CSV table of C-alpha atoms and ligand atoms in Angstrom, one decimal:
chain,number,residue,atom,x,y,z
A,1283,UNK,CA,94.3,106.2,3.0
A,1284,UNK,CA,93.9,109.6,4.9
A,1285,UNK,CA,93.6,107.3,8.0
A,1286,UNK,CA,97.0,105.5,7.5
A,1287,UNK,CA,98.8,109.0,6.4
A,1288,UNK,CA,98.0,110.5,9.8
A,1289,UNK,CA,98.6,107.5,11.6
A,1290,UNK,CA,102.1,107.6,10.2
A,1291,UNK,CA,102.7,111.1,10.6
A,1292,UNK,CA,101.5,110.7,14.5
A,1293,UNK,CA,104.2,108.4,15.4
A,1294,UNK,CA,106.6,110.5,13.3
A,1295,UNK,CA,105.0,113.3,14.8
A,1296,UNK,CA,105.7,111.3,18.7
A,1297,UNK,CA,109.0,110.0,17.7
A,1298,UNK,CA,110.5,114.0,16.7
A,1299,UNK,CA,108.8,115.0,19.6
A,1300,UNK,CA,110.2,112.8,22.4
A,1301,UNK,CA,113.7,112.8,20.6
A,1302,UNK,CA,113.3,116.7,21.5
A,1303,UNK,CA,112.6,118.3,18.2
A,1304,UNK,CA,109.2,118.7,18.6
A,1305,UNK,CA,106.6,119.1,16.0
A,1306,UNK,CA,108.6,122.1,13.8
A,1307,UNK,CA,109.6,121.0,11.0
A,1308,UNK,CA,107.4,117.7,10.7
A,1309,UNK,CA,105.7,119.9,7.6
A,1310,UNK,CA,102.7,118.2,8.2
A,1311,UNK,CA,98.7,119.3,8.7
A,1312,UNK,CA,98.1,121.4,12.0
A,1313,UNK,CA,95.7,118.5,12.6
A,1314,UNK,CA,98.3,115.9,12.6
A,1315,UNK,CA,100.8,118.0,14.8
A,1316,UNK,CA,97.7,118.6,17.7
A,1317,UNK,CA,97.2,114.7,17.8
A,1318,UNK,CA,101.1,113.9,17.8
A,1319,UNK,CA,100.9,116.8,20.7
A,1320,UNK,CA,98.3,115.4,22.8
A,1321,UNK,CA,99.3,112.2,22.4
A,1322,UNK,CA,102.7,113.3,23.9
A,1323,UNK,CA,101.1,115.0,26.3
A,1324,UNK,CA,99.2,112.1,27.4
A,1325,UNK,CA,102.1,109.8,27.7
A,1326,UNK,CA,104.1,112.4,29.5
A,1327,UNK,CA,101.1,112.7,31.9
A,1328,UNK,CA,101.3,108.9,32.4
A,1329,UNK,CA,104.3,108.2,33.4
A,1330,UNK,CA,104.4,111.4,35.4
A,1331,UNK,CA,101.4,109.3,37.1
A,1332,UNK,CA,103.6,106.3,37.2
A,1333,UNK,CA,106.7,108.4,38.5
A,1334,UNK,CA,104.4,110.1,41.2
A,1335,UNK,CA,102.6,106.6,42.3
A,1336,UNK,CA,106.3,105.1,42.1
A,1337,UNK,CA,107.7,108.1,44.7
A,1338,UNK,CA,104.3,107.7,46.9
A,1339,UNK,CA,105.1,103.9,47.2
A,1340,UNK,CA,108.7,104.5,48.0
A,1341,UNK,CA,108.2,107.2,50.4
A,1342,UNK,CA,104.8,104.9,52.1
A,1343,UNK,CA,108.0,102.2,51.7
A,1344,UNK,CA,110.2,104.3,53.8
A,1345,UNK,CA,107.9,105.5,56.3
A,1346,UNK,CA,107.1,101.9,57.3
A,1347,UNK,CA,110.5,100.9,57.5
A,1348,UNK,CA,111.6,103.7,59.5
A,1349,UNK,CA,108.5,102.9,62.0
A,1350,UNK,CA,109.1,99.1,62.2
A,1351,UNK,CA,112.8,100.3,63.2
A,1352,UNK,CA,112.2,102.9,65.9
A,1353,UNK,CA,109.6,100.3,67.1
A,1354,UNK,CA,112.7,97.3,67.1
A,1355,UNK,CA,114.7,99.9,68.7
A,1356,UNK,CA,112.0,100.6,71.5
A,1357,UNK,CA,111.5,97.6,72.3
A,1358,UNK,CA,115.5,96.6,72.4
A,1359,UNK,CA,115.2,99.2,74.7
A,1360,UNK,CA,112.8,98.4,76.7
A,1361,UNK,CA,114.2,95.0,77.4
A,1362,UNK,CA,117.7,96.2,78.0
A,1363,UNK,CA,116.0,98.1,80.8
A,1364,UNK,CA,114.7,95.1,82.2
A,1365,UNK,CA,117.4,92.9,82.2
A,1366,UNK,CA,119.4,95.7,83.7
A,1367,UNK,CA,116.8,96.4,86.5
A,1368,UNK,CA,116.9,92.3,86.8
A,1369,UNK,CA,120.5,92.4,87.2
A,1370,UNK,CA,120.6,94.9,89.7
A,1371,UNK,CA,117.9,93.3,91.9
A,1372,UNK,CA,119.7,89.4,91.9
A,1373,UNK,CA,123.0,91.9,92.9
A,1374,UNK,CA,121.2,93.5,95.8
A,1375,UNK,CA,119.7,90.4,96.7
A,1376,UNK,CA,122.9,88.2,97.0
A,1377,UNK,CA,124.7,91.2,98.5
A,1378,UNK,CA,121.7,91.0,100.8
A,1379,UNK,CA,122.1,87.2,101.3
A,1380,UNK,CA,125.9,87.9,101.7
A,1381,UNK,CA,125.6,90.6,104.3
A,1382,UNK,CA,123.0,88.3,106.4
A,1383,UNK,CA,125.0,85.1,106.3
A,1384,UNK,CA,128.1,87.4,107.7
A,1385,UNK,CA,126.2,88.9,110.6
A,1386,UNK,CA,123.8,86.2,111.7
A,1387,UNK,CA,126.7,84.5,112.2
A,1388,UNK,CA,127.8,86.9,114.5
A,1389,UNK,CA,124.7,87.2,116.3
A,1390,UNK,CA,123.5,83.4,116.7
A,1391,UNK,CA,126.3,83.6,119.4
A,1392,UNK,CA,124.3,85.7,121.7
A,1393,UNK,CA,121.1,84.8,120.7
A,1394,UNK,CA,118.3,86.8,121.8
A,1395,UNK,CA,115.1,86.8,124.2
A,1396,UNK,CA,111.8,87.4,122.4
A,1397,UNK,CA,108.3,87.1,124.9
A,1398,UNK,CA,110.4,84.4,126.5
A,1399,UNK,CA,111.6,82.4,123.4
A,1400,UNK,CA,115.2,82.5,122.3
A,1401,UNK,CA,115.4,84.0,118.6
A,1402,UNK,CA,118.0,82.3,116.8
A,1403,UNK,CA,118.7,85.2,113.5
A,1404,UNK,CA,120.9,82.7,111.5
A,1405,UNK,CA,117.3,80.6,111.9
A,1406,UNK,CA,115.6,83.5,111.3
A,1407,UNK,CA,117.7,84.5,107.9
A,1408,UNK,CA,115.1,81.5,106.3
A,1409,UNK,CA,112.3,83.3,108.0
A,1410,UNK,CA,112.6,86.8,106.8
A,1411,UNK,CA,112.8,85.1,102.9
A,1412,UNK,CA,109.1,85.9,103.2
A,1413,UNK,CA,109.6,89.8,104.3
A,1414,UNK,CA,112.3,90.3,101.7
A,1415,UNK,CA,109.7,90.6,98.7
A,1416,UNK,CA,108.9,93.9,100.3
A,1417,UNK,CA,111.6,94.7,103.0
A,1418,UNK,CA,114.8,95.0,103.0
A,1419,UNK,CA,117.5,96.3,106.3
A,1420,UNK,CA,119.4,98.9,104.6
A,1421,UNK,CA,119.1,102.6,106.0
A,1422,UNK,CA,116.7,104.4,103.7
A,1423,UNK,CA,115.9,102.0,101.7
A,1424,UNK,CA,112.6,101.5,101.3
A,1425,UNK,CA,110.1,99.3,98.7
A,1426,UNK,CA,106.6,97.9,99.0
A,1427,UNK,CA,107.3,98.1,102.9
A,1428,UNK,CA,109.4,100.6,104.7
A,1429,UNK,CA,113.1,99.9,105.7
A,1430,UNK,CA,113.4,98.0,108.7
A,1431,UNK,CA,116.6,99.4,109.6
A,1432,UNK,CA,116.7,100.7,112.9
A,1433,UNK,CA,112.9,100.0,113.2
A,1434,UNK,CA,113.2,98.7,117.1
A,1435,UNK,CA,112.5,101.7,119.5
A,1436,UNK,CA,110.8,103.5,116.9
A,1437,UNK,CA,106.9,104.3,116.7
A,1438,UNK,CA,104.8,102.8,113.9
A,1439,UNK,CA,104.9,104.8,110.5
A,1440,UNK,CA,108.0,106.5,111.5
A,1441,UNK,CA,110.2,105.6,108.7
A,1442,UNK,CA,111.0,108.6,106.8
A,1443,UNK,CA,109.9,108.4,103.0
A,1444,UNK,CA,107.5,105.6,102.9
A,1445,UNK,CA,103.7,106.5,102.3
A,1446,UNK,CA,101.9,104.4,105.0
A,1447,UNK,CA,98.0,103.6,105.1
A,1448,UNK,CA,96.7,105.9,108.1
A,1449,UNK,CA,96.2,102.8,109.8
A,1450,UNK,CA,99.7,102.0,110.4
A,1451,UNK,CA,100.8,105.6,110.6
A,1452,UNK,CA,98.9,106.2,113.6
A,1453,UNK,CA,98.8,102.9,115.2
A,1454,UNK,CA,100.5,104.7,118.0
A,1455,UNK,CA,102.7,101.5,118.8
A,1456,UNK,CA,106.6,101.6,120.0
A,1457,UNK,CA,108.4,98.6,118.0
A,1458,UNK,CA,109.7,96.1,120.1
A,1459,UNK,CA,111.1,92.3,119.9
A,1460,UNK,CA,107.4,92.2,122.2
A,1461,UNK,CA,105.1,94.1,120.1
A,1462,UNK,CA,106.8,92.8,116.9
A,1463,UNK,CA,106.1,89.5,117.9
A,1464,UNK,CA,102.5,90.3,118.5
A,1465,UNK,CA,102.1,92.2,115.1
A,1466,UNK,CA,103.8,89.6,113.1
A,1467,UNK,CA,100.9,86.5,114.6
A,1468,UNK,CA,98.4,88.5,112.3
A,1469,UNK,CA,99.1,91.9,111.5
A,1470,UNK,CA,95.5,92.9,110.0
A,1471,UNK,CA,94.3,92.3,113.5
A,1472,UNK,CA,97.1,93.9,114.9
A,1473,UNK,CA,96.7,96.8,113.2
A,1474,UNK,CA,93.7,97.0,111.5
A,1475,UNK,CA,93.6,98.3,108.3
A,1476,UNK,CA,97.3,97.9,107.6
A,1477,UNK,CA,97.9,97.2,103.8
A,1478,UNK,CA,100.8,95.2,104.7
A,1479,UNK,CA,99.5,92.0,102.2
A,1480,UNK,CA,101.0,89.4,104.8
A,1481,UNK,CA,99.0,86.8,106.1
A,1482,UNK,CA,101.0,86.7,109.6
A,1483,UNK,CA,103.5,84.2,111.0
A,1484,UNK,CA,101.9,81.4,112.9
A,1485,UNK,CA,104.8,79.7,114.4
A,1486,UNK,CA,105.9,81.6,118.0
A,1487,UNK,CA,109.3,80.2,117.1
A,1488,UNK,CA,109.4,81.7,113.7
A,1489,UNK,CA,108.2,85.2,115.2
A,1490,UNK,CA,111.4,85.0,117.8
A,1491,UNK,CA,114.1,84.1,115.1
A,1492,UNK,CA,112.9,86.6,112.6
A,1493,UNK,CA,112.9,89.0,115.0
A,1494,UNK,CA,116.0,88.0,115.9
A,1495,UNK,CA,117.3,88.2,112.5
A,1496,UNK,CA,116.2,91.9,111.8
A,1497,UNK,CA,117.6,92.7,115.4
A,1498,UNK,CA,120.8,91.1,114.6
A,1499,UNK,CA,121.0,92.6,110.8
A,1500,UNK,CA,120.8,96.7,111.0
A,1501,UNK,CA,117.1,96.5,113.2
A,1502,UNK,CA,118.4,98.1,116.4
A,1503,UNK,CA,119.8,100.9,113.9
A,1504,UNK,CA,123.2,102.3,115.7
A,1505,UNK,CA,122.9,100.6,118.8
A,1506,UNK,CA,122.8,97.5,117.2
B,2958,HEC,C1,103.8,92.0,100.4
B,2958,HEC,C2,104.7,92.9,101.0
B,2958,HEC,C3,105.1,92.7,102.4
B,2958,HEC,C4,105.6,91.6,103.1
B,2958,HEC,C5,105.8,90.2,102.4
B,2958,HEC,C6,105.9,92.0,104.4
B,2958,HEC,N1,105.6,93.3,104.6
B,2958,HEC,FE1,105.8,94.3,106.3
B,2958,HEC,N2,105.0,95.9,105.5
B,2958,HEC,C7,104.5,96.0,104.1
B,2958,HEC,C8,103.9,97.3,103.9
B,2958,HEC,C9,103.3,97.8,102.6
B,2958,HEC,C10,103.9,98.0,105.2
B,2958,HEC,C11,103.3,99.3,105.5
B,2958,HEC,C12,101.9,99.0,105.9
B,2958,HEC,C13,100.9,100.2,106.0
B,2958,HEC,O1,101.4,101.4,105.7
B,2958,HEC,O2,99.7,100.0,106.3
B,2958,HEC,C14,104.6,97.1,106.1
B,2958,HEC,C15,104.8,97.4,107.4
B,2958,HEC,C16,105.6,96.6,108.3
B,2958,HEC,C17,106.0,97.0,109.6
B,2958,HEC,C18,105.6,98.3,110.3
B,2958,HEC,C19,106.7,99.4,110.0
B,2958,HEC,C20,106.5,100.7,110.6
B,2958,HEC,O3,107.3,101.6,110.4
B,2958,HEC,O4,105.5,100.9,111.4
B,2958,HEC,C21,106.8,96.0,110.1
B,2958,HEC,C22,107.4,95.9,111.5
B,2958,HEC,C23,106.8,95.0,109.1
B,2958,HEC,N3,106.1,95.4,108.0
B,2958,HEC,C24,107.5,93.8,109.2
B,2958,HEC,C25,107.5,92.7,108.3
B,2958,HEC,C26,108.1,91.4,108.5
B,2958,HEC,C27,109.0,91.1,109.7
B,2958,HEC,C28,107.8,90.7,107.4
B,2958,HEC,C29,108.1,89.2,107.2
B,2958,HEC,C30,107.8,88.3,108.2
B,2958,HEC,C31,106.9,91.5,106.6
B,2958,HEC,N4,106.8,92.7,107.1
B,2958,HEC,C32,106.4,91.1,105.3
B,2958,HEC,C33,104.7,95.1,103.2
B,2958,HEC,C34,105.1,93.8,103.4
């Protein structure tokens, strides 16, 4: 009977409590009113608990979701870069293409004499496919290789700008449609320790036109 008494006066006790009126004028024992306290207490602290667990999961929520997005955003970026950087090379390389098929033109009129061959450059535009990976004939413009602009008359690692192995900076050669021609048969023989990664040109009539080509496309620099 006692039992049942204080049960009932608990949830009393609870119900005034959480309803804001506390335990004052329940009338009831002390007893009863420190249960009905505690009991409050402990269900506040829970869902306190609950409210701080919910708020860590939110926030741990958050967090994530802001992560994932910087990362999207990174790597948008990253592949706007490349497409740009894509874009710009096929544009330089059609210019390229544009600019050669204009001015070979022009020069397979004349046609030039390389170690006794004639070069044909619009013949040689095909060729020098294989040097445009790393080489291109604009003035300062270098990439894996230097410029070739203005390169004949010039000595070897001359080109302002481009980091050459020792080997080719101090080859000590003056570039000509002659020496060219030699260098371009095997260049690791020519110049030994070049890091030019180009296995050399075998065809003599290959070496003439290309030559011909760079000659006839910004090679000779001014004078040409
Ligand atoms: C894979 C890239 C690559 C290709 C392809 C390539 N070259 Fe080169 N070339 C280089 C590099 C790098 C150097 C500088 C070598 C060094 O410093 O040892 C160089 C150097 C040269 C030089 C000497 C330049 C100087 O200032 O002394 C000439 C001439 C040359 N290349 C012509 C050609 C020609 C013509 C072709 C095509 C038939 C060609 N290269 C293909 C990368 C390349």
């Amino acid at each position: 009977m006692m039992k049942l008494r204080l049960f009932g006066a608990l949830i009393a006790s609870a119900a005034l409590a959480a309803c804001g009126g506390g335990g004052e004028d329940s009338g009831d024992t002390s007893a009863a009113d420190t249960s009905a306290d505690s009991a409050v207490e402990q269900t506040a602290a829970a869902a306190e608990d609950t409210a701080d667990t919910a708020v860590d999961a939110a926030e741990d929520t958050a967090t994530d979701m802001a992560d994932a997005a910087s990362d999207a955003a990174d790597d948008m970026a990253g592949a706007a870069e490349d497409a740009a950087e894509n874009m710009a090379g096929a544009a330089q390389d059609a210019a390229d293409e544009a600019m050669g098929a204009d001015e070979s033109a022009a020069g397979s009129e004349e046609g030039f004499t390389i170690a006794g061959l004639t070069g044909d450059p619009e013949a040689g535009r095909r060729v020098f496919a294989r040097c445009r990976s790393c080489h291109v004939l604009e003035e300062g413009v270098n990439r894996v290789g230097p410029s070739l602009y203005g390169i004949f008359g010039r000595e070897t690692g001359s080109v302002e700008g481009f980091r050459y192995s020792d080997a080719n900076a101090s080859a000590g050669i003056t570039w000509t449609g002659e020496t060219m021609f030699e260098y371009l048969e095997n260049p690791r023989e020519y110049i030994p320790g070049t890091i030019m990664a180009f296995p050399g040109l075998r065809s003599e009539q290959d070496r003439a036109d290309v030559i011909a080509y760079i000659k006839a496309n910004g090679g000779l620099g001014d004078e040409g």
